[in-house]
PDB file of C-alpha atoms in Angstrom:
ATOM      1  CA  MET A   1      33.318 -14.730 -20.637  1.00 43.00           C
ATOM      2  CA  GLY A   2      31.275 -14.770 -23.870  1.00 44.00           C
ATOM      3  CA  ASN A   3      28.527 -12.925 -25.723  1.00 45.00           C
ATOM      4  CA  GLY A   4      30.761 -10.036 -26.768  1.00 43.00           C
ATOM      5  CA  GLY A   5      32.482  -9.668 -23.416  1.00 42.00           C
ATOM      6  CA  VAL A   6      29.336  -9.595 -21.225  1.00 38.00           C
ATOM      7  CA  LYS A   7      29.951 -11.372 -17.944  1.00 45.00           C
ATOM      8  CA  ALA A   8      27.477 -13.865 -16.484  1.00 49.00           C
ATOM      9  CA  CYS A   9      25.584 -12.886 -13.341  1.00 56.00           C
ATOM     10  CA  GLY A  10      27.093 -13.794 -10.003  1.00 56.00           C
ATOM     11  CA  MET A  11      26.586 -12.974  -6.307  1.00 55.00           C
ATOM     12  CA  ARG A  12      29.141 -11.932  -3.729  1.00 54.00           C
ATOM     13  CA  ARG A  13      28.161 -10.954  -0.149  1.00 54.00           C
ATOM     14  CA  GLY A  14      24.557 -10.211  -1.055  1.00 55.00           C
ATOM     15  CA  VAL A  15      25.436  -8.208  -4.172  1.00 54.00           C
ATOM     16  CA  VAL A  16      24.452  -9.503  -7.617  1.00 55.00           C
ATOM     17  CA  TYR A  17      26.748  -8.512 -10.477  1.00 50.00           C
ATOM     18  CA  CYS A  18      25.499  -8.971 -14.049  1.00 53.00           C
ATOM     19  CA  ALA A  19      26.367  -7.387 -17.376  1.00 53.00           C
ATOM     20  CA  ARG A  20      29.372  -5.080 -17.589  1.00 56.00           C
ATOM     21  CA  ASN A  21      27.304  -1.888 -17.888  1.00 61.00           C
ATOM     22  CA  MET A  22      24.598  -2.781 -15.352  1.00 75.00           C
ATOM     23  CA  LYS A  23      24.529  -1.405 -11.816  1.00 83.00           C
ATOM     24  CA  PRO A  24      24.914  -4.033  -9.070  1.00 92.00           C
ATOM     25  CA  LEU A  25      21.793  -5.377  -7.382  1.00 94.00           C
ATOM     26  CA  THR A  26      22.205  -5.329  -3.593  1.00 96.00           C
ATOM     27  CA  LYS A  27      20.115  -7.235  -1.053  1.00 97.00           C
ATOM     28  CA  LEU A  28      19.443  -4.993   1.942  1.00 97.00           C
ATOM     29  CA  GLY A  29      17.253  -7.331   3.983  1.00 97.00           C
ATOM     30  CA  GLU A  30      15.204 -10.506   4.054  1.00 97.00           C
ATOM     31  CA  LYS A  31      12.559 -12.184   6.218  1.00 97.00           C
ATOM     32  CA  GLN A  32      11.469 -15.826   6.072  1.00 96.00           C
ATOM     33  CA  MET A  33       7.843 -16.131   7.221  1.00 94.00           C
ATOM     34  CA  ASP A  34       6.220 -19.029   9.063  1.00 93.00           C
ATOM     35  CA  ASP A  35       4.204 -19.874   5.941  1.00 91.00           C
ATOM     36  CA  GLY A  36       7.442 -20.396   4.008  1.00 92.00           C
ATOM     37  CA  SER A  37       7.302 -17.190   1.974  1.00 93.00           C
ATOM     38  CA  LEU A  38      10.499 -15.177   1.627  1.00 96.00           C
ATOM     39  CA  TRP A  39      10.375 -11.375   1.680  1.00 96.00           C
ATOM     40  CA  GLU A  40      13.408  -9.425   0.481  1.00 98.00           C
ATOM     41  CA  LEU A  41      14.461  -5.810   0.018  1.00 98.00           C
ATOM     42  CA  TRP A  42      16.716  -5.106  -2.977  1.00 98.00           C
ATOM     43  CA  GLU A  43      18.389  -1.933  -4.250  1.00 97.00           C
ATOM     44  CA  ARG A  44      19.776  -1.068  -7.685  1.00 95.00           C
ATOM     45  CA  ASP A  45      20.924   2.395  -8.721  1.00 93.00           C
ATOM     46  CA  GLY A  46      18.894   4.046  -5.945  1.00 93.00           C
ATOM     47  CA  VAL A  47      15.671   2.131  -6.701  1.00 94.00           C
ATOM     48  CA  LEU A  48      14.255  -0.032  -3.890  1.00 96.00           C
ATOM     49  CA  THR A  49      12.169  -3.136  -4.525  1.00 96.00           C
ATOM     50  CA  ILE A  50      10.342  -5.361  -2.045  1.00 96.00           C
ATOM     51  CA  GLN A  51       9.905  -8.918  -3.325  1.00 95.00           C
ATOM     52  CA  ARG A  52       7.898 -11.881  -2.105  1.00 93.00           C
ATOM     53  CA  ASP A  53       9.294 -15.208  -3.317  1.00 93.00           C
ATOM     54  CA  GLY A  54      11.081 -13.382  -6.124  1.00 93.00           C
ATOM     55  CA  MET A  55       8.010 -11.418  -7.304  1.00 91.00           C
ATOM     56  CA  PRO A  56       8.024  -7.594  -6.915  1.00 89.00           C
ATOM     57  CA  CYS A  57       5.483  -6.240  -4.439  1.00 90.00           C
ATOM     58  CA  ALA A  58       6.564  -2.601  -4.124  1.00 91.00           C
ATOM     59  CA  ASN A  59       8.984  -0.414  -6.024  1.00 90.00           C
ATOM     60  CA  SER A  60      10.313   3.118  -5.498  1.00 91.00           C
ATOM     61  CA  PHE A  61      10.087   3.797  -9.246  1.00 87.00           C
ATOM     62  CA  THR A  62       6.511   2.616  -9.861  1.00 80.00           C
ATOM     63  CA  TYR A  63       4.264   4.188  -7.240  1.00 86.00           C
ATOM     64  CA  GLY A  64       2.019   6.605  -9.137  1.00 85.00           C
ATOM     65  CA  SER A  65      -1.072   4.467  -8.628  1.00 86.00           C
ATOM     66  CA  GLU A  66      -0.491   4.460  -4.853  1.00 89.00           C
ATOM     67  CA  GLU A  67      -0.548   8.248  -4.784  1.00 90.00           C
ATOM     68  CA  SER A  68      -3.690   8.353  -6.939  1.00 90.00           C
ATOM     69  CA  LEU A  69      -5.247   5.765  -4.622  1.00 92.00           C
ATOM     70  CA  ALA A  70      -4.559   7.920  -1.568  1.00 93.00           C
ATOM     71  CA  GLU A  71      -5.897  11.115  -3.162  1.00 93.00           C
ATOM     72  CA  ILE A  72      -9.161   9.493  -4.267  1.00 93.00           C
ATOM     73  CA  ALA A  73      -9.722   7.639  -0.999  1.00 93.00           C
ATOM     74  CA  VAL A  74      -9.550  10.766   1.150  1.00 93.00           C
ATOM     75  CA  SER A  75     -11.204  13.207  -1.282  1.00 91.00           C
ATOM     76  CA  PRO A  76     -14.656  12.926   0.402  1.00 90.00           C
ATOM     77  CA  ILE A  77     -13.280  13.648   3.885  1.00 91.00           C
ATOM     78  CA  THR A  78     -10.812  16.512   3.474  1.00 88.00           C
ATOM     79  CA  ARG A  79     -12.996  18.681   5.747  1.00 89.00           C
ATOM     80  CA  ALA A  80     -13.087  16.146   8.576  1.00 90.00           C
ATOM     81  CA  GLY A  81     -11.541  17.595  11.720  1.00 89.00           C
ATOM     82  CA  GLN A  82     -10.203  14.316  13.112  1.00 94.00           C
ATOM     83  CA  PRO A  83      -9.905  11.853  10.205  1.00 95.00           C
ATOM     84  CA  CYS A  84      -8.781   8.329  10.989  1.00 97.00           C
ATOM     85  CA  ILE A  85      -7.208   6.501   8.038  1.00 98.00           C
ATOM     86  CA  LEU A  86      -6.099   2.869   7.867  1.00 98.00           C
ATOM     87  CA  ILE A  87      -3.192   1.979   5.577  1.00 97.00           C
ATOM     88  CA  ALA A  88      -3.549  -1.743   4.845  1.00 96.00           C
ATOM     89  CA  GLY A  89      -0.040  -2.838   3.897  1.00 93.00           C
ATOM     90  CA  LEU A  90       2.833  -0.363   4.000  1.00 95.00           C
ATOM     91  CA  GLY A  91       4.809  -1.197   0.860  1.00 93.00           C
ATOM     92  CA  LEU A  92       7.463   1.515   0.553  1.00 95.00           C
ATOM     93  CA  GLY A  93       5.339   4.177   2.245  1.00 95.00           C
ATOM     94  CA  TYR A  94       4.165   6.218  -0.753  1.00 94.00           C
ATOM     95  CA  GLY A  95       0.475   5.775   0.037  1.00 94.00           C
ATOM     96  CA  LEU A  96       0.989   6.800   3.655  1.00 96.00           C
ATOM     97  CA  ALA A  97       3.013   9.859   2.647  1.00 96.00           C
ATOM     98  CA  LYS A  98       0.370  11.012   0.154  1.00 95.00           C
ATOM     99  CA  VAL A  99      -2.493  10.567   2.605  1.00 96.00           C
ATOM    100  CA  MET A 100      -0.654  12.660   5.176  1.00 96.00           C
ATOM    101  CA  GLN A 101      -0.026  15.341   2.572  1.00 95.00           C
ATOM    102  CA  CYS A 102      -3.732  15.406   1.639  1.00 95.00           C
ATOM    103  CA  LEU A 103      -4.877  15.522   5.279  1.00 95.00           C
ATOM    104  CA  PRO A 104      -2.529  17.890   7.135  1.00 94.00           C
ATOM    105  CA  LYS A 105      -4.785  17.949  10.189  1.00 93.00           C
ATOM    106  CA  GLU A 106      -3.253  18.184  13.631  1.00 94.00           C
ATOM    107  CA  LYS A 107      -5.737  15.671  15.061  1.00 95.00           C
ATOM    108  CA  ALA A 108      -5.638  13.245  12.140  1.00 96.00           C
ATOM    109  CA  ARG A 109      -4.663   9.641  12.818  1.00 97.00           C
ATOM    110  CA  PHE A 110      -2.871   7.377  10.360  1.00 98.00           C
ATOM    111  CA  ILE A 111      -2.842   3.699  11.325  1.00 98.00           C
ATOM    112  CA  VAL A 112      -0.540   1.343   9.417  1.00 97.00           C
ATOM    113  CA  ALA A 113      -1.536  -2.340   9.509  1.00 97.00           C
ATOM    114  CA  GLU A 114       1.613  -4.221   8.489  1.00 96.00           C
ATOM    115  CA  PRO A 115       2.031  -7.799   9.776  1.00 94.00           C
ATOM    116  CA  ILE A 116       5.695  -7.969   8.682  1.00 95.00           C
ATOM    117  CA  ALA A 117       7.666  -5.868  11.149  1.00 96.00           C
ATOM    118  CA  GLU A 118      10.765  -6.001   8.934  1.00 97.00           C
ATOM    119  CA  ILE A 119       8.976  -4.028   6.188  1.00 96.00           C
ATOM    120  CA  VAL A 120       8.357  -1.213   8.671  1.00 96.00           C
ATOM    121  CA  GLU A 121      12.020  -1.325   9.702  1.00 97.00           C
ATOM    122  CA  TRP A 122      13.144  -1.243   6.046  1.00 97.00           C
ATOM    123  CA  ASN A 123      11.046   1.884   5.541  1.00 97.00           C
ATOM    124  CA  ARG A 124      12.512   3.532   8.608  1.00 96.00           C
ATOM    125  CA  ARG A 125      16.076   2.716   7.567  1.00 96.00           C
ATOM    126  CA  TYR A 126      16.095   2.905   3.771  1.00 96.00           C
ATOM    127  CA  GLY A 127      12.804   4.456   2.644  1.00 94.00           C
ATOM    128  CA  GLU A 128      12.262   7.839   1.068  1.00 93.00           C
ATOM    129  CA  HIS A 129       9.901   9.027   3.816  1.00 93.00           C
ATOM    130  CA  THR A 130      11.920   8.392   6.977  1.00 92.00           C
ATOM    131  CA  ALA A 131      10.755  11.661   8.563  1.00 90.00           C
ATOM    132  CA  LEU A 132       7.154  10.379   8.722  1.00 92.00           C
ATOM    133  CA  TRP A 133       8.061   7.957  11.472  1.00 93.00           C
ATOM    134  CA  ASP A 134       8.746  10.865  13.850  1.00 94.00           C
ATOM    135  CA  ASP A 135       5.158  12.099  13.373  1.00 96.00           C
ATOM    136  CA  LYS A 136       3.068  11.236  16.433  1.00 96.00           C
ATOM    137  CA  ARG A 137      -0.072  10.933  14.283  1.00 97.00           C
ATOM    138  CA  VAL A 138       1.336   7.739  12.736  1.00 98.00           C
ATOM    139  CA  SER A 139       0.976   4.406  14.525  1.00 97.00           C
ATOM    140  CA  VAL A 140       1.831   0.865  13.444  1.00 97.00           C
ATOM    141  CA  GLU A 141      -0.017  -2.354  14.216  1.00 97.00           C
ATOM    142  CA  THR A 142       1.765  -5.612  13.321  1.00 96.00           C
ATOM    143  CA  VAL A 143      -1.477  -7.409  12.426  1.00 95.00           C
ATOM    144  CA  SER A 144      -3.484  -7.726   9.247  1.00 94.00           C
ATOM    145  CA  ALA A 145      -5.894  -4.953   8.319  1.00 96.00           C
ATOM    146  CA  ALA A 146      -8.844  -7.344   8.587  1.00 95.00           C
ATOM    147  CA  GLN A 147      -7.870  -8.302  12.154  1.00 96.00           C
ATOM    148  CA  LEU A 148      -7.581  -4.650  13.107  1.00 96.00           C
ATOM    149  CA  CYS A 149     -10.936  -3.775  11.562  1.00 97.00           C
ATOM    150  CA  THR A 150     -12.806  -6.301  13.717  1.00 95.00           C
ATOM    151  CA  LYS A 151     -12.079  -3.989  16.685  1.00 91.00           C
ATOM    152  CA  ARG A 152     -12.897  -0.644  15.024  1.00 91.00           C
ATOM    153  CA  THR A 153     -16.618  -0.639  14.184  1.00 92.00           C
ATOM    154  CA  GLY A 154     -17.670   2.548  12.387  1.00 93.00           C
ATOM    155  CA  SER A 155     -14.502   4.452  13.303  1.00 95.00           C
ATOM    156  CA  LEU A 156     -12.523   4.729  10.052  1.00 97.00           C
ATOM    157  CA  HIS A 157     -12.857   7.484   7.453  1.00 96.00           C
ATOM    158  CA  ALA A 158     -10.995   5.515   4.753  1.00 97.00           C
ATOM    159  CA  ILE A 159      -9.082   2.275   4.200  1.00 97.00           C
ATOM    160  CA  ILE A 160      -6.282   2.255   1.643  1.00 96.00           C
ATOM    161  CA  MET A 161      -5.020  -1.098   0.429  1.00 94.00           C
ATOM    162  CA  ARG A 162      -2.211  -1.572  -2.065  1.00 83.00           C
ATOM    163  CA  HIS A 163      -1.944  -4.977  -3.662  1.00 72.00           C
ATOM    164  CA  THR A 164       0.627  -6.866  -5.686  1.00 62.00           C
ATOM    165  CA  HIS A 165       0.570  -8.723  -8.975  1.00 58.00           C
ATOM    166  CA  ALA A 166      -0.801 -11.763  -7.170  1.00 60.00           C
ATOM    167  CA  ARG A 167      -4.569 -12.220  -6.914  1.00 68.00           C
ATOM    168  CA  CYS A 168      -6.181 -10.494  -3.948  1.00 81.00           C
ATOM    169  CA  GLU A 169      -7.659 -13.417  -1.998  1.00 85.00           C
ATOM    170  CA  LEU A 170     -10.001 -11.341   0.171  1.00 92.00           C
ATOM    171  CA  LYS A 171     -12.478 -13.503   2.068  1.00 94.00           C
ATOM    172  CA  LEU A 172     -16.103 -12.453   2.601  1.00 97.00           C
ATOM    173  CA  ASN A 173     -15.728 -12.160   6.383  1.00 97.00           C
ATOM    174  CA  GLU A 174     -12.674  -9.904   5.873  1.00 96.00           C
ATOM    175  CA  ALA A 175     -14.611  -7.704   3.441  1.00 97.00           C
ATOM    176  CA  GLN A 176     -17.425  -7.496   5.998  1.00 97.00           C
ATOM    177  CA  ALA A 177     -14.913  -6.456   8.663  1.00 97.00           C
ATOM    178  CA  PHE A 178     -13.737  -3.613   6.387  1.00 97.00           C
ATOM    179  CA  PHE A 179     -17.356  -2.590   5.726  1.00 97.00           C
ATOM    180  CA  ASN A 180     -18.233  -2.505   9.434  1.00 97.00           C
ATOM    181  CA  ALA A 181     -15.099  -0.535  10.342  1.00 97.00           C
ATOM    182  CA  LEU A 182     -15.880   2.324   7.949  1.00 97.00           C
ATOM    183  CA  LYS A 183     -18.077   5.309   8.604  1.00 94.00           C
ATOM    184  CA  GLY A 184     -21.049   5.770   6.269  1.00 92.00           C
ATOM    185  CA  GLY A 185     -20.063   7.033   2.817  1.00 91.00           C
ATOM    186  CA  SER A 186     -16.380   6.248   3.340  1.00 94.00           C
ATOM    187  CA  LEU A 187     -14.166   4.338   0.919  1.00 95.00           C
ATOM    188  CA  LEU A 188     -12.163   1.148   0.881  1.00 96.00           C
ATOM    189  CA  ALA A 189      -9.757   1.856  -1.990  1.00 95.00           C
ATOM    190  CA  ILE A 190      -7.607  -0.927  -3.466  1.00 94.00           C
ATOM    191  CA  SER A 191      -4.892  -0.631  -6.127  1.00 91.00           C
ATOM    192  CA  LEU A 192      -4.557  -3.630  -8.463  1.00 90.00           C
ATOM    193  CA  SER A 193      -2.324  -4.519 -11.385  1.00 86.00           C
ATOM    194  CA  LYS A 194      -5.460  -5.589 -13.293  1.00 87.00           C
ATOM    195  CA  SER A 195      -9.224  -5.777 -12.770  1.00 88.00           C
ATOM    196  CA  ASP A 196     -10.560  -8.561 -10.532  1.00 92.00           C
ATOM    197  CA  LYS A 197     -14.240  -9.478 -10.983  1.00 93.00           C
ATOM    198  CA  ARG A 198     -14.159 -12.010  -8.170  1.00 94.00           C
ATOM    199  CA  LEU A 199     -12.907  -9.383  -5.731  1.00 94.00           C
ATOM    200  CA  GLU A 200     -15.593  -6.929  -6.873  1.00 95.00           C
ATOM    201  CA  SER A 201     -18.239  -9.608  -6.275  1.00 96.00           C
ATOM    202  CA  THR A 202     -16.933 -10.322  -2.777  1.00 96.00           C
ATOM    203  CA  LEU A 203     -17.046  -6.633  -1.871  1.00 97.00           C
ATOM    204  CA  ARG A 204     -20.610  -6.257  -3.170  1.00 96.00           C
ATOM    205  CA  LYS A 205     -21.700  -9.292  -1.140  1.00 97.00           C
ATOM    206  CA  ALA A 206     -20.256  -7.548   1.933  1.00 97.00           C
ATOM    207  CA  GLY A 207     -22.493  -4.526   1.242  1.00 96.00           C
ATOM    208  CA  PHE A 208     -20.186  -2.202  -0.715  1.00 97.00           C
ATOM    209  CA  GLU A 209     -21.018  -0.231  -3.830  1.00 96.00           C
ATOM    210  CA  THR A 210     -18.079  -0.703  -6.220  1.00 96.00           C
ATOM    211  CA  SER A 211     -16.535   1.083  -9.181  1.00 94.00           C
ATOM    212  CA  ILE A 212     -13.186   0.938 -10.953  1.00 92.00           C
ATOM    213  CA  THR A 213     -10.947   3.553 -12.535  1.00 91.00           C
ATOM    214  CA  PRO A 214      -7.660   3.085 -14.441  1.00 90.00           C
ATOM    215  CA  VAL A 215      -4.660   5.244 -13.484  1.00 88.00           C
ATOM    216  CA  PRO A 216      -1.002   5.316 -14.596  1.00 85.00           C
ATOM    217  CA  ALA A 217       1.142   2.903 -12.608  1.00 79.00           C
ATOM    218  CA  SER A 218       3.923   5.493 -12.559  1.00 74.00           C
ATOM    219  CA  SER A 219       4.506   9.076 -13.627  1.00 65.00           C
ATOM    220  CA  LYS A 220       8.042   8.063 -14.626  1.00 66.00           C
ATOM    221  CA  GLY A 221       9.360   6.116 -17.576  1.00 56.00           C
ATOM    222  CA  LYS A 222       8.585   6.186 -21.283  1.00 61.00           C
ATOM    223  CA  GLN A 223       5.990   3.405 -21.415  1.00 59.00           C
ATOM    224  CA  GLN A 224       2.581   4.149 -19.876  1.00 72.00           C
ATOM    225  CA  ARG A 225       1.477   1.090 -17.899  1.00 80.00           C
ATOM    226  CA  MET A 226      -1.907   1.262 -16.165  1.00 86.00           C
ATOM    227  CA  HIS A 227      -3.138   0.010 -12.803  1.00 88.00           C
ATOM    228  CA  ILE A 228      -6.737  -0.353 -11.652  1.00 91.00           C
ATOM    229  CA  LEU A 229      -8.198   1.389  -8.611  1.00 93.00           C
ATOM    230  CA  LEU A 230     -11.096  -0.538  -7.126  1.00 94.00           C
ATOM    231  CA  LEU A 231     -13.272   1.809  -5.062  1.00 95.00           C
ATOM    232  CA  ALA A 232     -15.698   0.257  -2.585  1.00 96.00           C
ATOM    233  CA  ARG A 233     -18.015   2.694  -0.805  1.00 96.00           C
ATOM    234  CA  ARG A 234     -20.084   2.064   2.311  1.00 95.00           C
ATOM    235  CA  GLY A 235     -23.370   3.750   1.403  1.00 83.00           C
ATOM    236  CA  ARG A 236     -23.911   7.354   0.386  1.00 65.00           C
ATOM    237  CA  PHE A 237     -21.539  10.081   1.478  1.00 52.00           C
ATOM    238  CA  VAL A 238     -23.279  12.967   3.235  1.00 50.00           C
ATOM    239  CA  PRO A 239     -21.438  16.310   2.806  1.00 47.00           C
ATOM    240  CA  PHE A 240     -20.302  17.805   6.098  1.00 43.00           C
ATOM    241  CA  ALA A 241     -22.395  20.950   5.486  1.00 46.00           C
ATOM    242  CA  GLU A 242     -25.564  18.803   5.462  1.00 51.00           C
ATOM    243  CA  ARG A 243     -24.837  16.859   8.600  1.00 48.00           C
ATOM    244  CA  ASN A 244     -26.613  17.335  11.891  1.00 51.00           C
ATOM    245  CA  PRO A 245     -24.115  18.819  14.393  1.00 46.00           C
ATOM    246  CA  SER A 246     -25.556  16.638  17.112  1.00 38.00           C
TER     247      SER A 246
END
C-alpha cells in the first residue's frame, strides 16, 4: 500500500477493486466473437457500460445523443399509421425506447438488428427498459442491419444507427442497401462521436442527401460533450396531407 493509503487495483471473481473510495467495477457478462473481438458488460455504481476490446461502446450515463437521434429520425413520420422502424445496433436500448415513446402506434413495428445475441440478453436482464421486451411490436433479428435491409426494399420509415468511438466502416453496397430499404423521404440517422467526411461521401454516392447536426452527448454531468448526428435522407419527404390516398 502506498500513495497515501490508496490501494492498487485488483480483481476477484469478476469484480475490480481500485482506490479506497471508488465503487467496485463488476463484470456482468462477456462474449468472445469469431473475429477475435471481446464484448463485455460492466457495472459500477448503477452505471452499465458495454465495451468492445476494452473500448466503451454504450453507457447508461451518456445516452442523450441516442434520444436526440431517435426523435429527429422519426419526426417526419409521426402521422404514419403503421410505421416500421429499424434499430441498427441495440446498445443499451435508449434509442429503441425513445422511438417507441415518439411513435405510440398500435400497429407500429420496431425491428432491432443486433448480431450479438448476448447484447440483447444483457438488455433483457440488466437494462433499464426491460418492459419493452414484452411489447409484441418489438422484434429482434440476429443479423447486421445491412443484411436485413437487402430483404426489405422500400419498406422502412426510418433507420436509426448508433455508432461507437471507432470509425464507421460503412461500405458502399451496405449504404445502397439502406437507401433501397427506405421509403421516399425517410431518414437513415447515425450518431457519431465526431464528424466523418468519408462516411458522408459514401452515403452521398449511395444516393442520400446528407446533413449533420451537433447534439449533447448526455443531459447529465457538468461538462458538455457533443456528439454528431449524421442525417441521410432518401429524396424529398412528401407530407401525408399531400399524398394520393391510392
